[in-house]
mmCIF file of C-alpha atoms in Angstrom:
data_model
loop_
_atom_site.group_PDB
_atom_site.id
_atom_site.type_symbol
_atom_site.label_atom_id
_atom_site.label_comp_id
_atom_site.label_asym_id
_atom_site.label_seq_id
_atom_site.Cartn_x
_atom_site.Cartn_y
_atom_site.Cartn_z
ATOM 1 C CA UNK A 1 40.748 95.172 37.300
ATOM 2 C CA UNK A 2 40.974 92.109 35.441
ATOM 3 C CA UNK A 3 41.549 90.544 32.007
ATOM 4 C CA UNK A 4 39.357 90.020 29.356
ATOM 5 C CA UNK A 5 39.586 88.009 26.837
ATOM 6 C CA UNK A 6 43.189 88.149 27.086
ATOM 7 C CA UNK A 7 43.669 92.196 27.686
ATOM 8 C CA UNK A 8 44.629 93.950 30.084
ATOM 9 C CA UNK A 9 41.525 96.419 32.148
ATOM 10 C CA UNK A 10 42.000 99.447 33.762
ATOM 11 C CA UNK A 11 39.865 101.424 36.622
ATOM 12 C CA UNK A 12 39.775 104.897 36.860
ATOM 13 C CA UNK A 13 39.682 106.522 39.749
ATOM 14 C CA UNK A 14 37.804 110.202 38.442
ATOM 15 C CA UNK A 15 35.243 108.803 36.866
ATOM 16 C CA UNK A 16 35.344 104.803 37.635
ATOM 17 C CA UNK A 17 34.798 103.760 33.893
ATOM 18 C CA UNK A 18 37.612 100.842 32.577
ATOM 19 C CA UNK A 19 39.225 101.421 29.537
ATOM 20 C CA UNK A 20 42.067 99.220 28.302
ATOM 21 C CA UNK A 21 45.009 99.727 26.122
ATOM 22 C CA UNK A 22 43.434 99.913 23.129
ATOM 23 C CA UNK A 23 40.422 101.434 23.891
ATOM 24 C CA UNK A 24 38.252 104.661 21.061
ATOM 25 C CA UNK A 25 41.111 102.703 18.243
ATOM 26 C CA UNK A 26 40.316 100.481 16.139
ATOM 27 C CA UNK A 27 41.456 97.094 18.180
ATOM 28 C CA UNK A 28 38.521 97.691 20.257
ATOM 29 C CA UNK A 29 36.134 95.240 20.540
ATOM 30 C CA UNK A 30 37.968 93.312 16.968
ATOM 31 C CA UNK A 31 37.402 90.054 18.768
ATOM 32 C CA UNK A 32 40.222 86.907 17.409
ATOM 33 C CA UNK A 33 43.124 89.430 17.576
ATOM 34 C CA UNK A 34 45.508 86.691 17.965
ATOM 35 C CA UNK A 35 45.318 86.249 14.648
ATOM 36 C CA UNK A 36 45.641 89.778 13.475
ATOM 37 C CA UNK A 37 49.829 89.747 13.288
ATOM 38 C CA UNK A 38 48.837 86.883 10.278
ATOM 39 C CA UNK A 39 46.367 88.990 8.682
ATOM 40 C CA UNK A 40 48.434 92.020 8.895
ATOM 41 C CA UNK A 41 51.554 90.307 6.979
ATOM 42 C CA UNK A 42 48.632 88.921 3.900
ATOM 43 C CA UNK A 43 47.181 92.469 3.887
ATOM 44 C CA UNK A 44 50.960 93.568 3.190
ATOM 45 C CA UNK A 45 51.910 90.688 1.356
ATOM 46 C CA UNK A 46 48.859 91.816 -1.058
ATOM 47 C CA UNK A 47 46.419 89.192 -0.917
ATOM 48 C CA UNK A 48 42.851 89.647 -1.886
ATOM 49 C CA UNK A 49 39.383 88.907 1.113
ATOM 50 C CA UNK A 50 39.196 85.509 -0.555
ATOM 51 C CA UNK A 51 41.878 84.466 -0.151
ATOM 52 C CA UNK A 52 42.943 85.742 3.645
ATOM 53 C CA UNK A 53 39.607 84.319 4.648
ATOM 54 C CA UNK A 54 40.549 81.118 3.164
ATOM 55 C CA UNK A 55 43.752 81.391 4.740
ATOM 56 C CA UNK A 56 42.633 82.627 8.253
ATOM 57 C CA UNK A 57 40.141 81.397 8.385
ATOM 58 C CA UNK A 58 37.162 84.737 8.757
ATOM 59 C CA UNK A 59 34.892 86.025 7.812
ATOM 60 C CA UNK A 60 34.906 87.206 5.127
ATOM 61 C CA UNK A 61 32.815 90.227 7.134
ATOM 62 C CA UNK A 62 35.370 91.152 9.633
ATOM 63 C CA UNK A 63 38.508 90.278 6.629
ATOM 64 C CA UNK A 64 36.272 93.325 5.013
ATOM 65 C CA UNK A 65 35.799 95.256 8.507
ATOM 66 C CA UNK A 66 39.631 95.125 9.180
ATOM 67 C CA UNK A 67 40.656 96.261 6.768
ATOM 68 C CA UNK A 68 38.684 99.630 6.709
ATOM 69 C CA UNK A 69 38.835 99.785 10.456
ATOM 70 C CA UNK A 70 42.887 100.147 9.692
ATOM 71 C CA UNK A 71 42.421 102.514 6.529
ATOM 72 C CA UNK A 72 40.411 104.960 8.057
ATOM 73 C CA UNK A 73 42.145 105.075 11.291
ATOM 74 C CA UNK A 74 45.745 106.698 9.310
ATOM 75 C CA UNK A 75 44.266 109.685 7.270
ATOM 76 C CA UNK A 76 47.307 112.084 7.168
ATOM 77 C CA UNK A 77 47.850 111.158 11.291
ATOM 78 C CA UNK A 78 51.443 112.011 10.558
ATOM 79 C CA UNK A 79 51.115 114.593 8.670
ATOM 80 C CA UNK A 80 54.534 117.123 7.475
ATOM 81 C CA UNK A 81 54.490 119.842 5.804
ATOM 82 C CA UNK A 82 55.791 120.321 2.412
ATOM 83 C CA UNK A 83 59.602 120.618 2.442
ATOM 84 C CA UNK A 84 60.750 123.182 -0.977
ATOM 85 C CA UNK A 85 60.466 121.553 -4.377
ATOM 86 C CA UNK A 86 56.521 120.432 -4.458
ATOM 87 C CA UNK A 87 54.970 118.796 -6.994
ATOM 88 C CA UNK A 88 51.014 118.619 -7.483
ATOM 89 C CA UNK A 89 48.408 116.673 -10.753
ATOM 90 C CA UNK A 90 44.611 115.096 -10.221
ATOM 91 C CA UNK A 91 44.298 111.724 -11.266
ATOM 92 C CA UNK A 92 40.216 110.562 -12.607
ATOM 93 C CA UNK A 93 38.837 107.316 -11.103
ATOM 94 C CA UNK A 94 35.429 105.549 -13.124
ATOM 95 C CA UNK A 95 33.169 106.197 -10.163
ATOM 96 C CA UNK A 96 32.227 102.842 -9.328
ATOM 97 C CA UNK A 97 29.612 101.383 -7.116
ATOM 98 C CA UNK A 98 31.489 97.936 -6.593
ATOM 99 C CA UNK A 99 29.508 95.887 -4.191
ATOM 100 C CA UNK A 100 26.404 97.987 -3.476
ATOM 101 C CA UNK A 101 22.984 96.045 -4.196
ATOM 102 C CA UNK A 102 20.997 98.748 -5.990
ATOM 103 C CA UNK A 103 22.742 101.050 -8.222
ATOM 104 C CA UNK A 104 22.421 104.608 -8.901
ATOM 105 C CA UNK A 105 22.975 104.613 -12.770
ATOM 106 C CA UNK A 106 22.962 101.605 -15.704
ATOM 107 C CA UNK A 107 25.864 98.811 -14.326
ATOM 108 C CA UNK A 108 29.118 98.618 -17.470
ATOM 109 C CA UNK A 109 29.880 96.373 -19.342
ATOM 110 C CA UNK A 110 33.218 95.391 -18.020
ATOM 111 C CA UNK A 111 36.078 97.190 -19.202
ATOM 112 C CA UNK A 112 33.365 99.709 -20.728
ATOM 113 C CA UNK A 113 34.163 103.397 -19.829
ATOM 114 C CA UNK A 114 32.876 107.050 -19.505
ATOM 115 C CA UNK A 115 29.248 107.384 -21.653
ATOM 116 C CA UNK A 116 31.308 110.817 -22.315
ATOM 117 C CA UNK A 117 34.491 112.093 -23.541
ATOM 118 C CA UNK A 118 36.583 114.504 -21.741
ATOM 119 C CA UNK A 119 36.053 115.195 -17.359
ATOM 120 C CA UNK A 120 32.484 114.687 -16.456
ATOM 121 C CA UNK A 121 30.301 113.525 -13.682
ATOM 122 C CA UNK A 122 31.297 109.671 -14.259
ATOM 123 C CA UNK A 123 34.430 109.956 -12.991
ATOM 124 C CA UNK A 124 35.995 111.407 -9.516
ATOM 125 C CA UNK A 125 39.042 113.233 -8.883
ATOM 126 C CA UNK A 126 42.346 112.864 -6.747
ATOM 127 C CA UNK A 127 44.445 115.100 -6.460
ATOM 128 C CA UNK A 128 47.932 113.605 -5.217
ATOM 129 C CA UNK A 129 51.018 115.732 -4.694
ATOM 130 C CA UNK A 130 54.563 115.249 -3.317
ATOM 131 C CA UNK A 131 57.297 117.095 -2.274
ATOM 132 C CA UNK A 132 60.701 115.726 -2.998
ATOM 133 C CA UNK A 133 60.943 114.495 0.586
ATOM 134 C CA UNK A 134 59.116 111.833 0.198
ATOM 135 C CA UNK A 135 56.577 113.171 1.517
ATOM 136 C CA UNK A 136 52.441 112.705 -0.168
ATOM 137 C CA UNK A 137 49.184 113.492 0.012
ATOM 138 C CA UNK A 138 46.707 111.861 -1.580
ATOM 139 C CA UNK A 139 43.123 113.484 -0.867
ATOM 140 C CA UNK A 140 39.864 112.383 -2.684
ATOM 141 C CA UNK A 141 37.748 115.877 -3.629
ATOM 142 C CA UNK A 142 35.064 115.401 -5.858
ATOM 143 C CA UNK A 143 33.281 114.177 -9.171
ATOM 144 C CA UNK A 144 34.873 115.481 -12.699
ATOM 145 C CA UNK A 145 36.583 118.683 -12.676
ATOM 146 C CA UNK A 146 38.888 120.140 -9.127
ATOM 147 C CA UNK A 147 38.140 124.082 -7.464
ATOM 148 C CA UNK A 148 40.270 126.071 -5.787
ATOM 149 C CA UNK A 149 38.202 125.153 -3.136
ATOM 150 C CA UNK A 150 39.362 121.105 -3.710
ATOM 151 C CA UNK A 151 42.811 121.851 -3.621
ATOM 152 C CA UNK A 152 43.225 124.223 -0.068
ATOM 153 C CA UNK A 153 40.997 121.416 1.656
ATOM 154 C CA UNK A 154 43.853 118.677 0.395
ATOM 155 C CA UNK A 155 46.898 120.451 0.760
ATOM 156 C CA UNK A 156 46.334 124.466 1.656
ATOM 157 C CA UNK A 157 47.899 123.113 5.210
ATOM 158 C CA UNK A 158 50.404 121.433 4.230
ATOM 159 C CA UNK A 159 52.283 124.622 2.435
ATOM 160 C CA UNK A 160 53.954 127.583 3.828
ATOM 161 C CA UNK A 161 55.507 130.791 2.111
ATOM 162 C CA UNK A 162 58.821 128.141 1.354
ATOM 163 C CA UNK A 163 56.235 126.353 -0.913
ATOM 164 C CA UNK A 164 57.259 126.266 -4.620
ATOM 165 C CA UNK A 165 54.266 124.410 -6.554
ATOM 166 C CA UNK A 166 55.044 122.580 -9.026
ATOM 167 C CA UNK A 167 51.277 121.650 -11.558
ATOM 168 C CA UNK A 168 50.421 121.479 -15.317
ATOM 169 C CA UNK A 169 48.480 124.077 -15.971
ATOM 170 C CA UNK A 170 44.883 123.112 -14.677
ATOM 171 C CA UNK A 171 43.876 127.736 -13.551
ATOM 172 C CA UNK A 172 42.155 126.644 -10.000
ATOM 173 C CA UNK A 173 46.077 126.033 -9.334
ATOM 174 C CA UNK A 174 47.120 129.053 -10.021
ATOM 175 C CA UNK A 175 43.897 130.426 -8.296
ATOM 176 C CA UNK A 176 45.659 128.716 -4.806
ATOM 177 C CA UNK A 177 48.870 129.949 -5.988
ATOM 178 C CA UNK A 178 48.521 133.483 -6.031
ATOM 179 C CA UNK A 179 46.200 133.711 -2.676
ATOM 180 C CA UNK A 180 48.874 131.683 -0.415
ATOM 181 C CA UNK A 181 51.791 134.273 -2.789
ATOM 182 C CA UNK A 182 53.638 130.823 -3.742
ATOM 183 C CA UNK A 183 55.997 129.699 -6.341
ATOM 184 C CA UNK A 184 54.501 128.325 -8.684
ATOM 185 C CA UNK A 185 55.551 126.923 -11.903
ATOM 186 C CA UNK A 186 53.233 125.295 -14.809
ATOM 187 C CA UNK A 187 54.313 122.590 -16.987
ATOM 188 C CA UNK A 188 51.770 122.122 -20.431
ATOM 189 C CA UNK A 189 52.103 118.787 -21.546
ATOM 190 C CA UNK A 190 50.374 119.845 -24.978
ATOM 191 C CA UNK A 191 52.713 122.229 -25.399
ATOM 192 C CA UNK A 192 56.714 119.917 -24.811
ATOM 193 C CA UNK A 193 56.430 121.104 -20.680
ATOM 194 C CA UNK A 194 58.611 119.480 -19.315
ATOM 195 C CA UNK A 195 61.101 120.791 -17.154
ATOM 196 C CA UNK A 196 62.917 124.231 -16.406
ATOM 197 C CA UNK A 197 65.766 124.554 -14.616
ATOM 198 C CA UNK A 198 67.190 121.798 -14.566
ATOM 199 C CA UNK A 199 65.080 119.876 -11.160
ATOM 200 C CA UNK A 200 61.340 121.731 -11.150
ATOM 201 C CA UNK A 201 58.991 119.606 -13.401
ATOM 202 C CA UNK A 202 56.044 116.936 -12.220
ATOM 203 C CA UNK A 203 57.274 113.807 -13.357
ATOM 204 C CA UNK A 204 57.043 112.121 -10.097
ATOM 205 C CA UNK A 205 54.065 113.201 -9.626
ATOM 206 C CA UNK A 206 52.810 111.412 -12.727
ATOM 207 C CA UNK A 207 54.610 107.981 -11.656
ATOM 208 C CA UNK A 208 52.261 107.703 -9.130
ATOM 209 C CA UNK A 209 49.460 108.263 -10.722
ATOM 210 C CA UNK A 210 50.592 105.727 -12.674
ATOM 211 C CA UNK A 211 51.927 103.166 -9.499
ATOM 212 C CA UNK A 212 48.982 104.138 -8.028
ATOM 213 C CA UNK A 213 45.968 102.753 -10.742
ATOM 214 C CA UNK A 214 47.973 99.658 -11.038
ATOM 215 C CA UNK A 215 47.516 99.289 -7.910
ATOM 216 C CA UNK A 216 44.498 100.336 -7.546
ATOM 217 C CA UNK A 217 42.689 99.441 -11.322
ATOM 218 C CA UNK A 218 45.211 96.016 -11.043
ATOM 219 C CA UNK A 219 45.727 94.286 -8.312
ATOM 220 C CA UNK A 220 42.411 95.824 -6.209
ATOM 221 C CA UNK A 221 40.897 94.798 -9.317
ATOM 222 C CA UNK A 222 39.093 98.700 -8.746
ATOM 223 C CA UNK A 223 37.219 99.388 -5.157
ATOM 224 C CA UNK A 224 34.267 100.852 -4.468
ATOM 225 C CA UNK A 225 34.779 104.580 -4.315
ATOM 226 C CA UNK A 226 32.815 105.781 -1.013
ATOM 227 C CA UNK A 227 36.021 103.534 0.259
ATOM 228 C CA UNK A 228 38.540 104.542 -1.886
ATOM 229 C CA UNK A 229 39.802 107.383 0.413
ATOM 230 C CA UNK A 230 41.132 104.630 3.556
ATOM 231 C CA UNK A 231 43.269 102.800 -0.081
ATOM 232 C CA UNK A 232 44.004 105.828 -0.530
ATOM 233 C CA UNK A 233 45.311 106.003 3.145
ATOM 234 C CA UNK A 234 47.204 102.851 2.632
ATOM 235 C CA UNK A 235 48.828 103.737 -0.860
ATOM 236 C CA UNK A 236 50.977 106.235 0.828
ATOM 237 C CA UNK A 237 52.131 105.092 3.590
ATOM 238 C CA UNK A 238 52.596 102.227 0.761
ATOM 239 C CA UNK A 239 54.648 105.034 -0.565
ATOM 240 C CA UNK A 240 56.215 106.885 1.796
ATOM 241 C CA UNK A 241 57.665 104.121 3.907
ATOM 242 C CA UNK A 242 58.677 101.779 0.840
ATOM 243 C CA UNK A 243 62.373 101.495 2.027
ATOM 244 C CA UNK A 244 61.049 100.278 5.436
ATOM 245 C CA UNK A 245 58.325 98.027 6.377
ATOM 246 C CA UNK A 246 55.794 100.513 5.935
ATOM 247 C CA UNK A 247 53.151 97.936 7.711
ATOM 248 C CA UNK A 248 54.553 98.401 11.210
ATOM 249 C CA UNK A 249 54.853 102.387 10.568
ATOM 250 C CA UNK A 250 51.111 101.541 10.260
ATOM 251 C CA UNK A 251 49.559 100.738 12.352
ATOM 252 C CA UNK A 252 51.755 101.835 15.680
ATOM 253 C CA UNK A 253 50.592 105.447 13.827
ATOM 254 C CA UNK A 254 47.119 103.573 13.973
ATOM 255 C CA UNK A 255 46.552 102.781 16.989
ATOM 256 C CA UNK A 256 46.934 106.698 18.296
ATOM 257 C CA UNK A 257 43.844 107.579 16.764
ATOM 258 C CA UNK A 258 41.164 106.623 19.479
ATOM 259 C CA UNK A 259 38.684 107.809 17.770
ATOM 260 C CA UNK A 260 39.136 105.111 14.958
ATOM 261 C CA UNK A 261 36.904 103.366 16.743
ATOM 262 C CA UNK A 262 34.018 105.789 17.151
ATOM 263 C CA UNK A 263 34.764 107.300 13.596
ATOM 264 C CA UNK A 264 34.460 104.422 11.847
ATOM 265 C CA UNK A 265 31.294 103.551 12.774
ATOM 266 C CA UNK A 266 30.479 106.784 12.053
ATOM 267 C CA UNK A 267 30.581 105.929 8.377
ATOM 268 C CA UNK A 268 29.852 102.547 7.805
#
């Protein structure tokens, strides 16, 4: 069927519809594909959208759309089950309506924290789980405290009978472990319970919390809650493939998702 905007177009003999190698993927109908390679390099370097716009001479809306088309398309694409010892714990981010013209709450002054001490509906919970083989799961769960249902939705399909679950003292993890007949070890910092049997702990996942929060809050200056899962998808690849060129892995897998464009248009 020839070439359309530099991309080979084909025709299906059964339905007579035409398509390209990118049909349905996040790259479908993207203009300026010649700038994508440089865009991905700058994205991997962690440059802000403003700096990318200047370097590539593209519209900021374009730079924003490309980032979220990519990150939305890679959610759990290469997800495997957890093997052996698996740590899981929740961390919290302030609810953010960054970029919104109409706030559903009073604006916070820069640097001001939540108005209520402890866990509240002003915070969003992220369930962070990881085994010792570098399988990582980052899931935006809910506002406030997590429940057993949130844990099941986040990692229920990733555990098996051989999973040894290590968590803090949150009662919902106990219920989740009981329902799934898992070996479960609880660690309570308030009681100075940090390590059992020499290799059972939740120190790896707590360290992951710290790196994730630094990246979101310091490097990216915070992100809107509505887009937080997209950034969690991105960070998951940074963690899982940090000894490799993770962006290559991320893009190759993202192009497997032939429903990515449809999902993106449904969520914008």
